[in-house]
PDB file of C-alpha atoms in Angstrom:
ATOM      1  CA  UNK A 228     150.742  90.510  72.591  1.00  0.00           C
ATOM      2  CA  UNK A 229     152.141  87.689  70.437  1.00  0.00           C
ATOM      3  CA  UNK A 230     150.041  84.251  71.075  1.00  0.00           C
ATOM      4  CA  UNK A 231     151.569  82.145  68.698  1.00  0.00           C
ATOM      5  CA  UNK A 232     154.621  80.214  69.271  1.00  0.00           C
ATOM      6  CA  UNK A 233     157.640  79.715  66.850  1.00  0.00           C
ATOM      7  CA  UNK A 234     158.498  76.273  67.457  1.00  0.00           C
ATOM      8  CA  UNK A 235     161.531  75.327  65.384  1.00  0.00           C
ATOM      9  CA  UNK A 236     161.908  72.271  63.326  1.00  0.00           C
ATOM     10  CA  UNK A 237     164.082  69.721  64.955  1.00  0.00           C
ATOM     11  CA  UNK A 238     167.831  68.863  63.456  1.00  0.00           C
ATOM     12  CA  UNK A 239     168.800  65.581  63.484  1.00  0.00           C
ATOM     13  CA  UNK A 240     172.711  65.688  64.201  1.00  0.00           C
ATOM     14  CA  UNK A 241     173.133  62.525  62.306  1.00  0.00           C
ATOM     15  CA  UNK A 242     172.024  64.260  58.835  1.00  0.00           C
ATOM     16  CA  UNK A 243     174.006  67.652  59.216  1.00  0.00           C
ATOM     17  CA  UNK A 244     176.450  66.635  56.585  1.00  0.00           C
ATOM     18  CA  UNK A 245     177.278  67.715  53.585  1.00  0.00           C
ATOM     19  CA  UNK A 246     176.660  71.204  51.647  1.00  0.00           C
ATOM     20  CA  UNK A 247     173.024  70.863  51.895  1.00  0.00           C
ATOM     21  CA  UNK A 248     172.965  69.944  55.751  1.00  0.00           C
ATOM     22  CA  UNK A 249     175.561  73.340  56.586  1.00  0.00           C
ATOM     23  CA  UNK A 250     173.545  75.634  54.098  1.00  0.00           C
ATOM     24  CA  UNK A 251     170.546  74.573  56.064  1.00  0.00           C
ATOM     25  CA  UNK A 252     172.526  75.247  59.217  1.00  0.00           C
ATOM     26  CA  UNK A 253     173.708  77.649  58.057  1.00  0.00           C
ATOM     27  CA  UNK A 254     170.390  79.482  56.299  1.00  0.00           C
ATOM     28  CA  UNK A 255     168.800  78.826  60.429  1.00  0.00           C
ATOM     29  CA  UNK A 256     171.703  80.798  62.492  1.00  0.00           C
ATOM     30  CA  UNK A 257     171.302  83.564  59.965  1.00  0.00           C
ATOM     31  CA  UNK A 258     167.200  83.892  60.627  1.00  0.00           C
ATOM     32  CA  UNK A 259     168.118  83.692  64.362  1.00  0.00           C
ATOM     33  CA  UNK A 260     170.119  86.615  64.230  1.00  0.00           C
ATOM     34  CA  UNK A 261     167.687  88.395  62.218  1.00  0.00           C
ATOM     35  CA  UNK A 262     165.849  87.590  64.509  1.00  0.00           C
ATOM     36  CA  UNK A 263     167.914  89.360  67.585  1.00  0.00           C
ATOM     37  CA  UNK A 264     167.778  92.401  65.477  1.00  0.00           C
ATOM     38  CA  UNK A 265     163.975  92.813  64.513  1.00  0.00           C
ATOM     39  CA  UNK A 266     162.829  91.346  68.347  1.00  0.00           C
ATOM     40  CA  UNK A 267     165.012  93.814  70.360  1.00  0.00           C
ATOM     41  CA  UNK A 268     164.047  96.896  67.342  1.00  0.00           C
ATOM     42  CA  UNK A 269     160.623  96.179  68.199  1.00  0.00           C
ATOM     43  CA  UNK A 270     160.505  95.570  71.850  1.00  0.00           C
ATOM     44  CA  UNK A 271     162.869  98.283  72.499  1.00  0.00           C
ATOM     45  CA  UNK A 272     159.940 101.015  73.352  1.00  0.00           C
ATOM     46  CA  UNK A 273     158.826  98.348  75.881  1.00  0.00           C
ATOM     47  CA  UNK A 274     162.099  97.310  77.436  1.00  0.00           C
ATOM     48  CA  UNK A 275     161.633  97.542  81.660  1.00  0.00           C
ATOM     49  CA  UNK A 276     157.815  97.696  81.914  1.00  0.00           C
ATOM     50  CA  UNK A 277     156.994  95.894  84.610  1.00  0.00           C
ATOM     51  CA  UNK A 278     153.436  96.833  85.371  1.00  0.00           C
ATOM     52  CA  UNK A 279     151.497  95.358  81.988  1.00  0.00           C
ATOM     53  CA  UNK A 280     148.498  97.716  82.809  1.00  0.00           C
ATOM     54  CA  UNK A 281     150.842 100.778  82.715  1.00  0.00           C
ATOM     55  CA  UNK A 282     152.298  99.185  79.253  1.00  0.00           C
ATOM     56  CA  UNK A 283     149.110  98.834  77.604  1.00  0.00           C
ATOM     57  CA  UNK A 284     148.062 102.491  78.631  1.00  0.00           C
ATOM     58  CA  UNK A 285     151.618 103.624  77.562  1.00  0.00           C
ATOM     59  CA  UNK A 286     151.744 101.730  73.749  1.00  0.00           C
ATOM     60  CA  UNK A 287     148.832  99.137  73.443  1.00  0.00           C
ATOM     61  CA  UNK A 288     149.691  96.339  71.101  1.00  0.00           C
ATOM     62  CA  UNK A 289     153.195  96.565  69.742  1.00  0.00           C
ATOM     63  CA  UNK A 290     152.786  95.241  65.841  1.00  0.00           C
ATOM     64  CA  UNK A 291     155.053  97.561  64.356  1.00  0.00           C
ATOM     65  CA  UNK A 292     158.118  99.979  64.852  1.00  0.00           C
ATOM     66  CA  UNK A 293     157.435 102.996  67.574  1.00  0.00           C
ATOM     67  CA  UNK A 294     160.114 104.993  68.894  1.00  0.00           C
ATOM     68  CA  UNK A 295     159.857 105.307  72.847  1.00  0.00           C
ATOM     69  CA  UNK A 296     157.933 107.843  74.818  1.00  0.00           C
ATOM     70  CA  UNK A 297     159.859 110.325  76.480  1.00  0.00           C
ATOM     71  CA  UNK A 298     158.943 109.720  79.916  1.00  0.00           C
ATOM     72  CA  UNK A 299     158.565 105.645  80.994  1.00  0.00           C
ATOM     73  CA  UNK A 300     155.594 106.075  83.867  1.00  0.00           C
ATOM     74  CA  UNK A 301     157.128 102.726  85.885  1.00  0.00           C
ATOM     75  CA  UNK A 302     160.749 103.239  85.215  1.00  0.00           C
ATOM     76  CA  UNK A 303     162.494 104.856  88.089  1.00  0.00           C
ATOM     77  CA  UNK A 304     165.364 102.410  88.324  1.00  0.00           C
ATOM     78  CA  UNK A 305     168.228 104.046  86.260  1.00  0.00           C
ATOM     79  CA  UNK A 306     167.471 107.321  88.230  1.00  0.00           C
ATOM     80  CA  UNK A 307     167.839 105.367  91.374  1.00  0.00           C
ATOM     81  CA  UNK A 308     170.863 104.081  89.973  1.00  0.00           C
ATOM     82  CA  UNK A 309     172.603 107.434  89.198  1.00  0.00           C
ATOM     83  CA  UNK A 310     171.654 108.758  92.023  1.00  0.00           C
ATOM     84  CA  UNK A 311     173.395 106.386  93.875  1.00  0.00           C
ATOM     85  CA  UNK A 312     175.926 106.299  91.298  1.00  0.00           C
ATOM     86  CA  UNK A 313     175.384 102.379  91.642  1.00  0.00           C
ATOM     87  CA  UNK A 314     178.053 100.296  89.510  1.00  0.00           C
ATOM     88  CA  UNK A 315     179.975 103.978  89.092  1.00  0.00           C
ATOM     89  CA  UNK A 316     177.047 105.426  86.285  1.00  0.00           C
ATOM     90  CA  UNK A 317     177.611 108.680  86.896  1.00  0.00           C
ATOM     91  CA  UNK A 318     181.666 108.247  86.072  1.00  0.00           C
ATOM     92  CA  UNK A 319     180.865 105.745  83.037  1.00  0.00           C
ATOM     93  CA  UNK A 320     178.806 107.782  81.403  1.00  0.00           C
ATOM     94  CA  UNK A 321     180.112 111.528  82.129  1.00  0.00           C
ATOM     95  CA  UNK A 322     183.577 110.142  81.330  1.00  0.00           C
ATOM     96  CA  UNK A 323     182.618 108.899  78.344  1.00  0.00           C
ATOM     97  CA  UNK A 324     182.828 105.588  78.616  1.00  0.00           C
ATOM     98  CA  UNK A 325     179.157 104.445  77.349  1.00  0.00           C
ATOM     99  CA  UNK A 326     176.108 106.169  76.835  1.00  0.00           C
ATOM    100  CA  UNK A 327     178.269 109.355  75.578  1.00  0.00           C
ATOM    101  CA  UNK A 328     175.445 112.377  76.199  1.00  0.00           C
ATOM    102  CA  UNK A 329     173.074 110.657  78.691  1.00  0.00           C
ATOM    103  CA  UNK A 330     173.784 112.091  81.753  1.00  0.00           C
ATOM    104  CA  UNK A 331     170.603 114.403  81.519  1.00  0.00           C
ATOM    105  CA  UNK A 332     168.421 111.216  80.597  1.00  0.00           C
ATOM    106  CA  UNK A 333     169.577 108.899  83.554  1.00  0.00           C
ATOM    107  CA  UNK A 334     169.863 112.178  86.110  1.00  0.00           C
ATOM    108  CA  UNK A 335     165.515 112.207  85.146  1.00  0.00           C
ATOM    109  CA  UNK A 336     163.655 110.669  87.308  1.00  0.00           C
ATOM    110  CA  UNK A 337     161.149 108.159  84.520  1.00  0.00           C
ATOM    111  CA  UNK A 338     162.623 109.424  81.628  1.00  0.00           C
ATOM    112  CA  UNK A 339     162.791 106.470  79.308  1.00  0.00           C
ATOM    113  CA  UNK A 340     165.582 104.693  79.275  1.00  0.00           C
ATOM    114  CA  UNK A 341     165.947 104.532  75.304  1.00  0.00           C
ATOM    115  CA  UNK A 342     165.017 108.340  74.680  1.00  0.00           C
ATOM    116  CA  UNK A 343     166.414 109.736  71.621  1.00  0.00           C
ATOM    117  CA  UNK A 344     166.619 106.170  69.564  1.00  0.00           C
ATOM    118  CA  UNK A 345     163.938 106.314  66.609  1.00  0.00           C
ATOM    119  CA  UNK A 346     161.719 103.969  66.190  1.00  0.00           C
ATOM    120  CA  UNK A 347     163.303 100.633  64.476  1.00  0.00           C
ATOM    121  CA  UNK A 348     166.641 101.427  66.235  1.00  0.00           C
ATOM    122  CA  UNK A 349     168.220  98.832  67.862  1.00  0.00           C
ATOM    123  CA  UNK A 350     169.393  98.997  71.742  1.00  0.00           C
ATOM    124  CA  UNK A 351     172.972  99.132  72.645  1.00  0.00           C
ATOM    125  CA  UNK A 352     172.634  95.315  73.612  1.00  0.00           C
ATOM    126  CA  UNK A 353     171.977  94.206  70.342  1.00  0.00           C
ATOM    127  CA  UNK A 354     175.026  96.750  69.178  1.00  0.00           C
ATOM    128  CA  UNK A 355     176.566  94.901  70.891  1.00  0.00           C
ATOM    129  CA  UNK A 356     176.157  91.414  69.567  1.00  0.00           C
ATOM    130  CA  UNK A 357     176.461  93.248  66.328  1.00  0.00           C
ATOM    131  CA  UNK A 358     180.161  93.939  67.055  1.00  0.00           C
ATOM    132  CA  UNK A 359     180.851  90.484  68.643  1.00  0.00           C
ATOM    133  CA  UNK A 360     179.737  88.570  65.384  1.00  0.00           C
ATOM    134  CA  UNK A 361     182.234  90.702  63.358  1.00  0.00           C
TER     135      UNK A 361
END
């Protein structure tokens, strides 16, 4: 687990002028997208563990790309959720909608919820944000 905090240098509004000011502006919103990317890429194995004994058992210290397990030992939620086809999962994904081909994944009771992405992969969350800043 991370211990160090990245604590951003402060911008002062009344100097964000000029070419210099917006490339630095710029040069920041840039590394915090980046930064989106590589956080979710590397959390993504990790992504609904509640129980931090049952995530150090499952991966240890995360310090580089690892695709996820197969099975998720605390994550029963997205069965739960297709089995009571809560926010209509069952017709979203078997219709096609999202999540094309992971009917069999949700329908397993602690399967993980990203099985199948490699390691480094991003999550369909930060897919998304991809999209939205085209």
């Amino acid at each position: 687990r991370a211990s160090a905090r990245f604590t951003p240098a402060p911008v002062d509004p009344e100097s964000c002028t000029g070419a210099a000011a917006r490339a630095s502006i710029q040069s920041r919103m840039q590394a915090a997208l980046w930064g989106i990317f590589v956080g979710d890429a590397l959390s993504m194995p990790v992504h609904w563990y509640y129980d931090t004994e049952a995530l150090d058992t499952d991966y240890g210290q995360i310090s580089f790309y690892v695709a996820p397990q197969g099975l998720h030992s605390s994550n029963g939620i997205m069965n739960n959720h297709w089995r009571s086809n809560k926010h209509g999962i069952q017709d979203l994904i078997e219709g096609g909608i999202m999540l094309h081909g992971k009917a069999e994944t949700w329908a397993t009771r602690f399967r993980h919820y990203h099985a199948g992405l490699q390691a480094g992969e991003n999550t369909l969350n930060a897919q998304c944000a991809r999209i939205v800043m085209r």
